[in-house]
């Protein structure tokens, strides 16, 4: 079956931990992880709840393939009502924590209420208890994990926790596990912090031996691994360069948002690319990249482990940053670099370390720095206000603001609000490059038209991991489409969104989808689960999960007006590159998308859509 069939419910107000059986009908219909946790959440929480109130809940969940031999089967999600957006938030992470929870015998943990004092949850197989975390409060992620392992005298304990950003109310605080793997987006760490929950420490020794048909499962798993091993992206590009393989590619097609989306190509892209991470530095002759690294069970190994130049101005007096640690992924390198015009690879690595160390989303952080730099450029913000000159391209400013924001100090408190609130506060709401309050990732939708629709309709705010049409529009996966046209994009976006919901819900990494289609996932799920899954049923489950999230947002107060883009992207044409002269054609795509979705013109699910999807 591969579901553990058991969930843990933790009442933080009362301090109790209770086991209950998994709702197997829901497991069948929503698969697991993202889908199943959202089903529980949407069934138990009023969509209009204040994200900071004790009535908001927060769920850690695994999928049926989490902890199994399936490649990349180490994923887990954190689901809550997001503080940054007010929408459903589902943030996904790799590393080893998810597999450890499954091996302890749990599918998910539902937290409700709010603890009167700092606590952490300690799970050891069937046993779960809330323990005092006064002694951990104020510690970074990098301090918290080893401190908990030392207390329990077990280096195998896996820890999912917040750093100072989550404690100080940074609206884009992340939940981090294994020191540098993060459920990074939508501010799930801020909700965790608001509940006085510092960490979840897990030790599981039961294994995951409960797949339905072990022989068929291993056959399907082996076949899937062979596909990953033979595809150039998953066997060469990602292991060698990580997602940073994209930096030069996206810059060349004129879709690399630069200086808060004022431009679409960055003259410093080569300096901050995956290729640059391999090159010996001029300063000390060593490369930034030390090695690649795999999450639990992953045969791709796209993770980056970097080591900074110890003489770099950001760290020369701070040896704690001299060790090897989680390096730059593409989205972080873009947000910390091109979005601000900063081309200093070491400074980007430092800012990324700080984001991991204190639990902060580098995409929203970097994009918000971009907005700050534009406000400074316009004379709206001053050196006195920010605490430092904030010119585009300043690595010193990036490093300064990373520390200030992560610790909630000085102007960092304002930056911690994210770009939407900050730009509104200073009278320029249009300069926030965000949708539903969440900042864009690293693709300019004037040069990749489908991404404009994907961003505008993403249920957790602007996001590349909900409908990654870049795969088709740029990389030709599974088929090449023209990135500069809007025709056909509504169907493409819908197909990517629904399939992604299945990958996420199964408990595997979305990066497998560079090589896998649902046809590669289906035999693995089919052999693992006690339920039958045909291709049609899986496709329907993906659509059901998407609409469940949408329905939650609608009931929270979101309308068709929120399916929009900042006017810069629809009125200011790209200045250079293949997309020169183009704006995003969202208005041309949205009506057809609604029709394909079975929504009315207000973006609400039609009754027949609800009936078809059993919602
Ligand atoms: S592909 Fe990368 S992010 Fe995904 S599971 Fe493997 S190492 Fe982790």
Coordinates of C-alpha atoms and ligand atoms in Angstrom, one line a residue:
X1 CA 0.0 0.0 0.0
X2 CA 2.9 2.4 0.8
X3 CA 0.7 4.8 2.7
X4 CA 1.4 4.3 6.4
X5 CA -2.4 4.6 6.9
X6 CA -1.8 6.7 10.0
X7 CA -1.7 10.4 10.8
X8 CA -0.5 12.2 13.9
X9 CA -2.7 15.1 15.2
X10 CA -0.9 17.5 17.5
X11 CA -2.9 20.0 19.5
X12 CA -0.4 22.7 20.4
X13 CA -2.8 24.5 22.7
X14 CA -3.4 21.5 24.8
X15 CA -0.1 19.9 24.3
X16 CA -1.5 16.5 23.1
X17 CA -0.5 14.1 20.4
X18 CA -3.0 11.6 19.0
X19 CA -2.8 9.0 16.3
X20 CA -5.7 8.5 14.0
X21 CA -6.3 6.3 10.9
X22 CA -5.8 7.8 7.5
X23 CA -9.0 8.5 5.5
X24 CA -8.4 5.9 2.8
X25 CA -11.1 7.2 0.5
X26 CA -9.4 10.6 0.5
X27 CA -6.0 8.9 0.0
X28 CA -7.4 7.2 -3.1
X29 CA -8.9 10.4 -4.5
X30 CA -6.1 12.8 -3.6
X31 CA -3.1 10.4 -3.7
X32 CA -1.1 11.9 -0.8
X33 CA 1.3 14.8 0.1
X34 CA 0.0 18.0 -1.6
X35 CA -3.4 16.6 -2.7
X36 CA -4.2 14.7 0.5
X37 CA -2.9 17.3 2.9
X38 CA -4.9 20.0 1.1
X39 CA -8.0 17.8 1.3
X40 CA -7.6 17.5 5.1
X41 CA -6.8 21.2 5.4
X42 CA -9.7 22.5 3.3
X43 CA -12.1 20.2 5.2
X44 CA -11.0 21.4 8.6
X45 CA -10.1 25.1 8.2
X46 CA -12.3 28.1 7.4
X47 CA -10.8 29.6 4.3
X48 CA -11.3 33.1 5.8
X49 CA -9.2 32.2 8.8
X50 CA -6.5 34.7 9.8
X51 CA -3.2 32.8 8.9
X52 CA -1.7 33.9 12.3
X53 CA -4.6 32.7 14.4
X54 CA -4.7 29.5 16.4
X55 CA -7.5 28.4 14.1
X56 CA -5.2 28.1 11.2
X57 CA -3.6 24.7 10.9
X58 CA -0.4 23.5 9.4
X59 CA 0.3 20.1 8.0
X60 CA 3.5 18.2 7.1
X61 CA 2.7 15.4 4.7
X62 CA 4.4 12.6 2.6
X63 CA 3.1 10.8 -0.5
X64 CA 2.7 7.1 -1.1
X65 CA 6.1 6.9 -2.9
X66 CA 7.9 8.9 -0.2
X67 CA 10.5 6.7 1.5
X68 CA 10.2 3.9 -1.1
X69 CA 12.8 2.9 -3.7
X70 CA 11.2 5.1 -6.3
X71 CA 13.8 7.6 -7.6
X72 CA 13.5 11.0 -5.8
X73 CA 11.0 9.5 -3.3
X74 CA 12.1 11.6 -0.4
X75 CA 9.7 14.6 -0.8
X76 CA 7.3 16.1 1.7
X77 CA 5.1 19.2 1.8
X78 CA 4.0 21.8 4.3
X79 CA 0.4 22.9 3.7
X80 CA -1.3 25.9 5.5
X81 CA -3.0 29.1 4.7
X82 CA -0.1 31.3 3.7
X83 CA 0.8 34.5 5.5
X84 CA 2.4 36.1 2.5
X85 CA -0.5 35.5 0.2
X86 CA -3.6 34.7 2.2
X87 CA -4.1 31.8 -0.3
X88 CA -3.6 28.1 0.1
X89 CA 0.1 27.5 0.6
X90 CA 1.8 24.2 -0.2
X91 CA 5.6 24.2 -0.1
X92 CA 7.7 21.2 -1.1
X93 CA 11.1 20.0 0.2
X94 CA 13.5 17.2 -0.5
X95 CA 16.4 16.0 1.6
X96 CA 15.8 13.1 4.0
X97 CA 13.1 14.3 6.4
X98 CA 10.1 13.1 4.5
X99 CA 11.4 9.6 4.1
X100 CA 12.2 9.5 7.8
X101 CA 8.6 10.4 8.8
X102 CA 7.3 7.7 6.5
X103 CA 9.8 5.2 8.1
X104 CA 8.5 6.2 11.5
X105 CA 5.1 5.0 10.4
X106 CA 3.2 8.2 9.6
X107 CA 1.7 9.7 6.5
X108 CA 1.3 13.2 7.9
X109 CA 1.3 15.4 11.0
X110 CA -1.6 17.9 11.5
X111 CA -0.8 20.8 13.9
X112 CA -3.6 22.8 15.3
X113 CA -3.9 25.6 17.9
X114 CA -0.9 27.5 19.3
X115 CA 1.5 26.5 22.0
X116 CA 1.8 29.0 24.9
X117 CA 5.5 28.6 24.8
X118 CA 8.2 27.4 22.4
X119 CA 8.1 23.7 21.8
X120 CA 9.4 21.1 19.3
X121 CA 7.8 17.8 18.4
X122 CA 9.9 14.7 18.8
X123 CA 8.7 11.6 16.9
X124 CA 10.4 8.2 17.4
X125 CA 8.5 5.6 15.4
X126 CA 5.1 5.3 17.1
X127 CA 6.0 7.6 20.0
X128 CA 5.4 11.4 19.7
X129 CA 5.8 14.1 22.3
X130 CA 6.0 17.9 22.5
X131 CA 9.2 19.0 24.3
X132 CA 10.3 22.4 25.6
X133 CA 12.1 24.6 23.0
X134 CA 12.9 27.6 25.1
X135 CA 16.6 26.7 24.8
X136 CA 16.3 26.5 21.0
X137 CA 14.4 29.8 20.4
X138 CA 16.7 32.3 18.8
X139 CA 18.9 29.7 17.3
X140 CA 19.5 29.5 13.5
X141 CA 18.6 26.4 11.4
X142 CA 22.3 25.5 11.4
X143 CA 22.4 25.6 15.2
X144 CA 19.0 23.9 15.8
X145 CA 19.5 20.7 14.0
X146 CA 22.8 19.6 15.6
X147 CA 21.5 20.8 19.0
X148 CA 18.5 18.5 18.8
X149 CA 20.6 15.6 17.5
X150 CA 23.0 16.1 20.4
X151 CA 20.2 16.2 23.0
X152 CA 18.8 12.9 21.7
X153 CA 22.3 11.5 21.2
X154 CA 21.4 10.4 17.7
X155 CA 22.9 11.9 14.5
X156 CA 20.2 10.1 12.4
X157 CA 17.4 12.3 13.8
X158 CA 16.1 14.4 10.9
X159 CA 15.0 17.9 11.7
X160 CA 12.5 20.2 9.9
X161 CA 12.6 23.6 11.6
X162 CA 12.6 27.4 11.4
X163 CA 15.4 29.8 12.0
X164 CA 15.2 33.4 13.2
X165 CA 13.2 34.6 10.2
X166 CA 10.3 32.3 11.2
X167 CA 10.5 33.5 14.8
X168 CA 10.5 37.2 14.0
X169 CA 7.5 37.0 11.6
X170 CA 9.2 37.4 8.2
X171 CA 6.3 36.9 5.9
X172 CA 8.4 34.7 3.6
X173 CA 10.1 32.6 6.3
X174 CA 10.9 29.0 5.1
X175 CA 10.8 25.6 6.8
X176 CA 14.2 24.0 6.4
X177 CA 15.3 20.4 6.8
X178 CA 18.7 18.7 6.5
X179 CA 20.4 22.2 7.0
X180 CA 19.7 23.4 3.5
X181 CA 16.7 21.8 1.9
X182 CA 13.7 24.0 2.2
X183 CA 9.9 24.2 1.9
X184 CA 10.7 27.7 0.9
X185 CA 7.8 29.5 -0.6
X186 CA 4.6 31.2 0.6
X187 CA 5.8 31.9 4.2
X188 CA 5.0 28.5 5.7
X189 CA 7.8 29.1 8.2
X190 CA 6.0 32.3 9.5
X191 CA 2.9 30.2 10.3
X192 CA 5.1 27.6 12.0
X193 CA 6.7 30.4 14.1
X194 CA 3.4 31.9 15.0
X195 CA 2.5 28.7 16.6
X196 CA 5.6 28.7 18.8
X197 CA 6.6 25.5 17.0
X198 CA 10.4 25.5 16.5
X199 CA 11.1 22.1 15.0
X200 CA 9.9 18.6 14.2
X201 CA 12.5 16.0 14.9
X202 CA 11.9 12.5 13.5
X203 CA 13.6 9.1 13.9
X204 CA 12.1 6.3 12.0
X205 CA 13.4 2.7 11.8
X206 CA 10.5 0.8 10.5
X207 CA 11.3 1.1 6.8
X208 CA 8.6 1.2 4.1
X209 CA 8.0 -2.4 3.3
X210 CA 4.4 -2.2 2.6
X211 CA 4.2 -1.8 -1.2
X212 CA 1.3 -3.7 -2.7
X213 CA 3.2 -5.7 -5.3
X214 CA 6.9 -5.6 -4.5
X215 CA 8.0 -7.4 -7.7
X216 CA 5.9 -5.2 -10.0
X217 CA 7.0 -2.2 -8.0
X218 CA 10.7 -2.8 -8.4
X219 CA 10.2 -3.5 -12.1
X220 CA 8.4 -0.2 -12.5
X221 CA 11.0 1.6 -10.4
X222 CA 13.9 0.2 -12.4
X223 CA 12.2 1.2 -15.6
X224 CA 11.7 4.7 -14.3
X225 CA 15.4 5.0 -13.3
X226 CA 16.5 3.8 -16.7
X227 CA 14.5 6.6 -18.3
X228 CA 16.1 9.2 -16.0
X229 CA 19.5 7.7 -16.7
X230 CA 19.1 8.1 -20.4
X231 CA 17.6 11.6 -20.7
X232 CA 20.1 14.3 -21.2
X233 CA 18.5 16.7 -18.7
X234 CA 18.3 14.3 -15.8
X235 CA 21.5 12.3 -16.6
X236 CA 23.8 15.2 -17.6
X237 CA 22.5 18.7 -17.3
X238 CA 21.1 18.6 -13.8
X239 CA 23.8 16.4 -12.2
X240 CA 26.6 18.6 -13.6
X241 CA 25.1 22.1 -13.4
X242 CA 22.0 21.7 -11.2
X243 CA 19.0 23.9 -12.2
X244 CA 21.7 26.5 -12.8
X245 CA 22.0 24.9 -16.2
X246 CA 19.2 27.4 -17.1
X247 CA 20.9 30.7 -16.4
X248 CA 22.6 31.3 -19.8
X249 CA 19.8 29.6 -21.7
X250 CA 17.0 31.8 -20.3
X251 CA 19.2 34.9 -20.7
X252 CA 19.8 34.1 -24.4
X253 CA 16.1 33.8 -25.1
X254 CA 15.5 37.2 -23.5
X255 CA 13.4 35.9 -20.5
X256 CA 15.8 36.6 -17.6
X257 CA 14.0 39.3 -15.5
X258 CA 16.6 41.9 -14.7
X259 CA 16.6 44.8 -12.2
X260 CA 13.1 44.2 -11.0
X261 CA 11.8 43.2 -14.5
X262 CA 12.9 46.5 -16.1
X263 CA 14.9 44.4 -18.5
X264 CA 14.8 40.8 -19.8
X265 CA 18.6 40.2 -20.3
X266 CA 21.3 40.5 -17.7
X267 CA 24.8 41.4 -18.9
X268 CA 26.3 39.6 -15.8
X269 CA 24.4 36.3 -16.4
X270 CA 27.6 34.3 -17.3
X271 CA 29.2 35.3 -14.0
X272 CA 26.5 33.8 -11.9
X273 CA 25.7 30.8 -14.1
X274 CA 26.1 27.0 -13.5
X275 CA 29.2 27.1 -15.7
X276 CA 30.7 29.9 -13.6
X277 CA 30.3 27.8 -10.4
X278 CA 32.7 25.2 -12.0
X279 CA 35.4 27.7 -12.9
X280 CA 38.4 28.4 -10.7
X281 CA 38.0 31.8 -9.0
X282 CA 40.5 34.5 -9.8
X283 CA 40.9 35.2 -6.1
X284 CA 41.9 31.8 -4.8
X285 CA 42.0 29.5 -7.8
X286 CA 39.2 27.3 -6.4
X287 CA 35.8 26.7 -7.9
X288 CA 32.6 27.8 -6.0
X289 CA 31.1 24.3 -6.5
X290 CA 32.5 21.4 -4.4
X291 CA 30.1 18.6 -5.5
X292 CA 26.6 17.7 -6.4
X293 CA 24.3 16.0 -3.9
X294 CA 21.2 13.9 -4.0
X295 CA 18.1 13.9 -1.8
X296 CA 16.9 10.6 -0.4
X297 CA 16.6 8.0 -3.1
X298 CA 17.4 10.4 -5.9
X299 CA 19.2 9.2 -9.0
X300 CA 19.5 12.7 -10.5
X301 CA 21.4 14.5 -7.8
X302 CA 20.9 18.1 -8.8
X303 CA 21.8 19.6 -5.4
X304 CA 24.7 22.0 -5.2
X305 CA 27.3 22.0 -2.5
X306 CA 29.5 25.1 -2.5
X307 CA 32.4 26.5 -0.6
X308 CA 33.1 30.2 -0.6
X309 CA 36.3 32.1 -1.0
X310 CA 37.3 32.7 2.7
X311 CA 38.7 36.1 1.7
X312 CA 35.5 37.4 0.2
X313 CA 34.3 40.6 1.9
X314 CA 31.1 39.0 3.1
X315 CA 32.8 36.2 5.1
X316 CA 36.4 37.1 5.7
X317 CA 35.7 37.8 9.4
X318 CA 33.1 35.1 9.9
X319 CA 34.5 31.6 9.7
X320 CA 31.0 30.0 10.2
X321 CA 30.4 30.6 6.5
X322 CA 33.7 29.0 5.4
X323 CA 32.5 25.4 5.4
X324 CA 30.8 23.6 2.4
X325 CA 27.1 24.1 2.4
X326 CA 24.0 24.3 0.1
X327 CA 24.9 26.2 -3.0
X328 CA 22.9 28.2 -5.6
X329 CA 20.0 26.8 -7.4
X330 CA 18.8 28.7 -10.5
X331 CA 15.9 30.5 -8.9
X332 CA 18.0 31.7 -6.0
X333 CA 20.9 32.7 -8.2
X334 CA 18.4 34.7 -10.4
X335 CA 16.6 36.4 -7.4
X336 CA 19.7 37.3 -5.6
X337 CA 21.6 38.2 -8.7
X338 CA 19.9 39.3 -12.0
X339 CA 16.8 40.6 -10.2
X340 CA 19.1 43.1 -8.4
X341 CA 21.8 43.5 -11.1
X342 CA 24.4 41.8 -8.8
X343 CA 26.9 39.7 -10.7
X344 CA 29.2 38.7 -7.7
X345 CA 28.8 34.9 -7.5
X346 CA 30.3 34.7 -4.0
X347 CA 28.0 37.4 -2.7
X348 CA 25.0 35.5 -4.1
X349 CA 26.3 32.3 -2.4
X350 CA 26.6 34.2 0.9
X351 CA 23.1 35.6 0.7
X352 CA 21.8 32.1 -0.1
X353 CA 23.7 30.7 2.9
X354 CA 22.0 33.3 5.1
X355 CA 18.6 32.3 3.7
X356 CA 19.3 28.7 4.6
X357 CA 20.8 29.5 7.9
X358 CA 17.9 31.6 9.1
X359 CA 15.1 30.0 7.1
X360 CA 14.1 32.5 4.5
X361 CA 12.8 32.1 0.9
X362 CA 15.6 33.4 -1.3
X363 CA 13.2 34.0 -4.3
X364 CA 10.9 36.4 -2.4
X365 CA 13.9 37.9 -0.5
X366 CA 15.9 38.6 -3.6
X367 CA 12.9 39.9 -5.6
X368 CA 12.0 42.2 -2.8
X369 CA 15.6 43.6 -2.7
X370 CA 15.0 44.3 -6.4
X371 CA 11.9 46.3 -5.6
X372 CA 13.9 48.2 -2.9
X373 CA 16.6 49.0 -5.4
X374 CA 14.1 50.4 -7.9
X375 CA 12.4 52.5 -5.2
X376 CA 15.9 53.8 -4.3
X377 CA 16.7 54.5 -7.9
X378 CA 13.5 56.5 -8.1
X379 CA 14.5 58.5 -5.0
X380 CA 11.6 57.1 -2.9
X381 CA 13.9 55.2 -0.5
X382 CA 17.1 56.8 0.8
X383 CA 20.3 55.7 2.3
X384 CA 19.1 56.9 5.7
X385 CA 15.9 54.8 5.5
X386 CA 17.5 51.6 4.2
X387 CA 20.7 51.9 6.3
X388 CA 23.0 51.6 3.2
X389 CA 23.0 52.9 -0.3
X390 CA 20.8 50.6 -2.4
X391 CA 21.9 50.9 -6.0
X392 CA 21.2 48.2 -8.5
X393 CA 24.2 45.9 -8.7
X394 CA 25.5 46.4 -5.1
X395 CA 26.7 43.2 -3.6
X396 CA 27.3 45.0 -0.3
X397 CA 23.7 46.0 -0.2
X398 CA 22.5 42.5 -0.9
X399 CA 24.7 41.1 1.9
X400 CA 23.6 43.8 4.4
X401 CA 19.9 43.3 3.7
X402 CA 20.2 39.5 3.9
X403 CA 21.4 39.7 7.5
X404 CA 19.0 42.6 8.4
X405 CA 15.9 40.7 7.0
X406 CA 16.8 37.3 8.4
X407 CA 17.2 38.8 11.9
X408 CA 14.3 41.3 11.6
X409 CA 16.6 44.3 12.3
X410 CA 16.2 47.9 11.1
X411 CA 15.0 48.2 7.5
X412 CA 15.0 44.4 7.4
X413 CA 11.7 44.5 9.3
X414 CA 10.1 46.3 6.3
X415 CA 11.8 44.1 3.7
X416 CA 10.4 41.1 5.6
X417 CA 6.9 42.1 4.6
X418 CA 7.6 41.1 1.0
X419 CA 7.5 43.4 -2.1
X420 CA 3.7 43.8 -2.3
X421 CA 3.3 45.4 1.1
X422 CA 6.5 47.3 0.9
X423 CA 5.8 48.8 -2.5
X424 CA 2.3 49.7 -1.4
X425 CA 3.6 51.4 1.8
X426 CA 5.9 53.6 -0.3
X427 CA 3.2 54.5 -2.8
X428 CA 4.3 52.3 -5.8
X429 CA 2.2 49.1 -5.6
X430 CA 2.9 48.5 -9.4
X431 CA 6.5 47.9 -8.7
X432 CA 5.9 44.7 -6.8
X433 CA 6.6 41.9 -9.3
X434 CA 4.2 39.5 -7.8
X435 CA 0.9 37.6 -8.2
X436 CA -1.5 37.2 -5.2
X437 CA 1.3 38.7 -3.1
X438 CA 4.0 36.2 -4.0
X439 CA 7.0 37.3 -6.1
X440 CA 7.8 35.8 -9.5
X441 CA 10.5 33.3 -10.0
X442 CA 13.1 33.5 -12.7
X443 CA 11.2 33.6 -16.0
X444 CA 10.0 36.8 -17.7
X445 CA 6.6 36.1 -19.2
X446 CA 7.1 38.6 -22.0
X447 CA 9.6 36.1 -23.5
X448 CA 7.7 32.9 -22.3
X449 CA 4.1 33.6 -22.8
X450 CA 2.6 30.5 -21.2
X451 CA 4.4 31.3 -18.0
X452 CA 2.3 34.5 -17.7
X453 CA -0.8 32.5 -17.6
X454 CA 0.8 29.9 -15.3
X455 CA 1.8 32.7 -12.9
X456 CA -1.5 34.5 -13.0
X457 CA -3.5 31.3 -12.1
X458 CA -1.1 29.6 -9.8
X459 CA -3.0 28.8 -6.6
X460 CA -0.2 29.7 -4.2
X461 CA 0.8 33.0 -6.0
X462 CA 3.4 33.4 -8.7
X463 CA 5.2 30.1 -9.0
X464 CA 7.2 28.2 -11.5
X465 CA 6.6 24.8 -9.8
X466 CA 2.8 24.7 -10.5
X467 CA 2.8 24.7 -14.3
X468 CA 6.4 24.7 -15.7
X469 CA 5.6 25.4 -19.4
X470 CA 9.3 26.4 -19.7
X471 CA 9.8 22.7 -20.3
X472 CA 7.8 22.9 -23.5
X473 CA 8.3 26.5 -24.6
X474 CA 12.1 26.5 -24.1
X475 CA 13.4 23.0 -23.7
X476 CA 10.9 21.2 -26.0
X477 CA 9.7 18.8 -23.3
X478 CA 7.6 16.9 -24.1
X479 CA 7.0 18.8 -27.4
X480 CA 8.4 22.2 -28.5
X481 CA 6.0 25.1 -28.5
X482 CA 6.8 28.7 -29.5
X483 CA 7.4 30.8 -26.4
X484 CA 6.4 34.0 -28.1
X485 CA 2.8 33.0 -29.0
X486 CA -0.3 32.7 -26.9
X487 CA -2.1 30.2 -29.1
X488 CA -2.4 26.8 -27.5
X489 CA -1.0 28.0 -24.2
X490 CA -4.2 27.7 -22.1
X491 CA -4.4 23.9 -22.8
X492 CA -0.6 23.6 -22.2
X493 CA -0.8 25.4 -18.9
X494 CA -3.7 23.3 -17.7
X495 CA -2.0 20.1 -18.7
X496 CA 1.2 21.0 -16.9
X497 CA -0.7 22.2 -13.8
X498 CA -2.8 19.0 -13.5
X499 CA 0.2 16.6 -14.1
X500 CA 2.3 18.6 -11.6
X501 CA -0.3 18.0 -8.9
X502 CA 0.0 14.3 -9.4
X503 CA 3.9 14.3 -9.3
X504 CA 3.8 16.4 -6.1
X505 CA 1.1 14.3 -4.5
X506 CA 2.9 11.0 -5.2
X507 CA 5.8 12.2 -3.1
X508 CA 8.4 12.4 -5.9
X509 CA 10.4 15.3 -7.2
X510 CA 9.0 17.4 -10.0
X511 CA 12.4 17.4 -11.7
X512 CA 11.7 13.8 -12.8
X513 CA 9.2 15.3 -15.2
X514 CA 12.0 16.5 -17.5
X515 CA 12.2 12.8 -18.4
X516 CA 9.0 11.2 -17.1
X517 CA 5.5 11.7 -18.1
X518 CA 2.5 10.4 -16.0
X519 CA 2.9 7.2 -18.0
X520 CA 6.2 6.6 -16.1
X521 CA 4.7 7.4 -12.7
X522 CA 1.5 5.4 -13.1
X523 CA 3.1 1.9 -13.0
X524 CA 5.0 2.9 -9.9
X525 CA 2.0 4.2 -8.1
X526 CA -0.1 1.3 -9.3
X527 CA 2.3 -1.3 -7.9
X528 CA 2.9 0.6 -4.7
X529 CA -0.7 1.4 -3.7
X530 CA -3.5 -0.8 -2.6
X531 CA -5.7 1.1 -5.0
X532 CA -5.9 0.8 -8.8
X533 CA -4.8 3.9 -10.7
X534 CA -5.4 4.1 -14.4
X535 CA -3.9 6.9 -16.4
X536 CA -7.3 8.5 -16.7
X537 CA -7.9 8.3 -13.0
X538 CA -4.5 9.9 -12.3
X539 CA -5.2 12.7 -14.7
X540 CA -8.5 13.3 -13.1
X541 CA -6.9 13.3 -9.6
X542 CA -4.5 16.0 -10.7
X543 CA -7.4 18.1 -12.0
X544 CA -9.3 17.5 -8.8
X545 CA -6.4 18.6 -6.6
X546 CA -6.0 21.8 -8.7
X547 CA -9.7 22.6 -8.4
X548 CA -9.7 21.9 -4.7
X549 CA -7.0 24.5 -4.1
X550 CA -8.8 26.9 -6.4
X551 CA -12.0 26.4 -4.5
X552 CA -10.3 27.1 -1.2
X553 CA -8.9 30.3 -2.6
X554 CA -12.3 31.4 -4.0
X555 CA -13.9 30.8 -0.6
X556 CA -11.1 32.7 1.0
X557 CA -12.1 35.7 -1.1
X558 CA -9.9 35.5 -4.2
X559 CA -11.7 36.3 -7.5
X560 CA -10.9 36.5 -11.2
X561 CA -9.4 39.9 -10.5
X562 CA -6.6 38.1 -8.7
X563 CA -5.6 36.1 -11.8
X564 CA -3.5 39.0 -13.1
X565 CA 0.0 40.2 -13.7
X566 CA 1.8 43.5 -12.7
X567 CA 1.1 46.0 -15.4
X568 CA 4.8 46.2 -16.3
X569 CA 4.5 42.8 -17.9
X570 CA 1.4 43.6 -19.9
X571 CA 2.2 47.2 -20.9
X572 CA 6.0 47.7 -21.0
X573 CA 7.5 45.7 -24.0
X574 CA 10.7 43.8 -23.6
X575 CA 13.6 46.0 -24.7
X576 CA 16.0 43.4 -26.1
X577 CA 16.4 39.8 -27.3
X578 CA 14.0 37.6 -29.2
X579 CA 11.0 38.9 -27.3
X580 CA 11.9 42.6 -28.1
X581 CA 8.6 44.6 -28.4
X582 CA 6.5 41.9 -26.7
X583 CA 4.3 42.2 -23.7
X584 CA 2.5 39.2 -22.1
X585 CA -0.8 38.4 -23.7
X586 CA -2.6 37.3 -20.6
X587 CA -6.0 38.8 -21.6
X588 CA -5.9 36.6 -24.8
X589 CA -5.3 33.4 -22.8
X590 CA -7.4 33.7 -19.7
X591 CA -11.0 33.3 -21.1
X592 CA -10.0 30.1 -22.9
X593 CA -8.3 28.8 -19.8
X594 CA -11.4 29.3 -17.7
X595 CA -13.4 27.5 -20.3
X596 CA -11.1 24.5 -20.3
X597 CA -11.1 24.5 -16.6
X598 CA -14.9 24.4 -16.4
X599 CA -15.1 27.7 -14.5
X600 CA -17.5 30.6 -15.0
X601 CA -16.3 34.1 -16.0
X602 CA -15.8 34.9 -12.4
X603 CA -13.3 32.1 -12.0
X604 CA -15.6 30.0 -9.9
X605 CA -16.1 26.2 -10.4
X606 CA -19.3 25.5 -12.3
X607 CA -21.6 22.9 -10.7
X608 CA -20.9 20.4 -13.4
X609 CA -17.2 20.7 -12.8
X610 CA -17.7 20.0 -9.2
X611 CA -19.8 17.0 -10.0
X612 CA -17.3 15.6 -12.6
X613 CA -14.4 16.0 -10.1
X614 CA -16.4 14.7 -7.1
X615 CA -15.7 18.0 -5.2
Ligands
LIG1 S1 16.3 16.1 -8.6 FE1 17.4 17.4 -7.2 S2 15.8 18.4 -5.9 FE2 14.9 16.6 -6.9 S3 15.1 14.9 -5.4 FE3 16.9 14.9 -6.8 S4 18.5 16.1 -5.8 FE4 16.5 16.6 -4.8

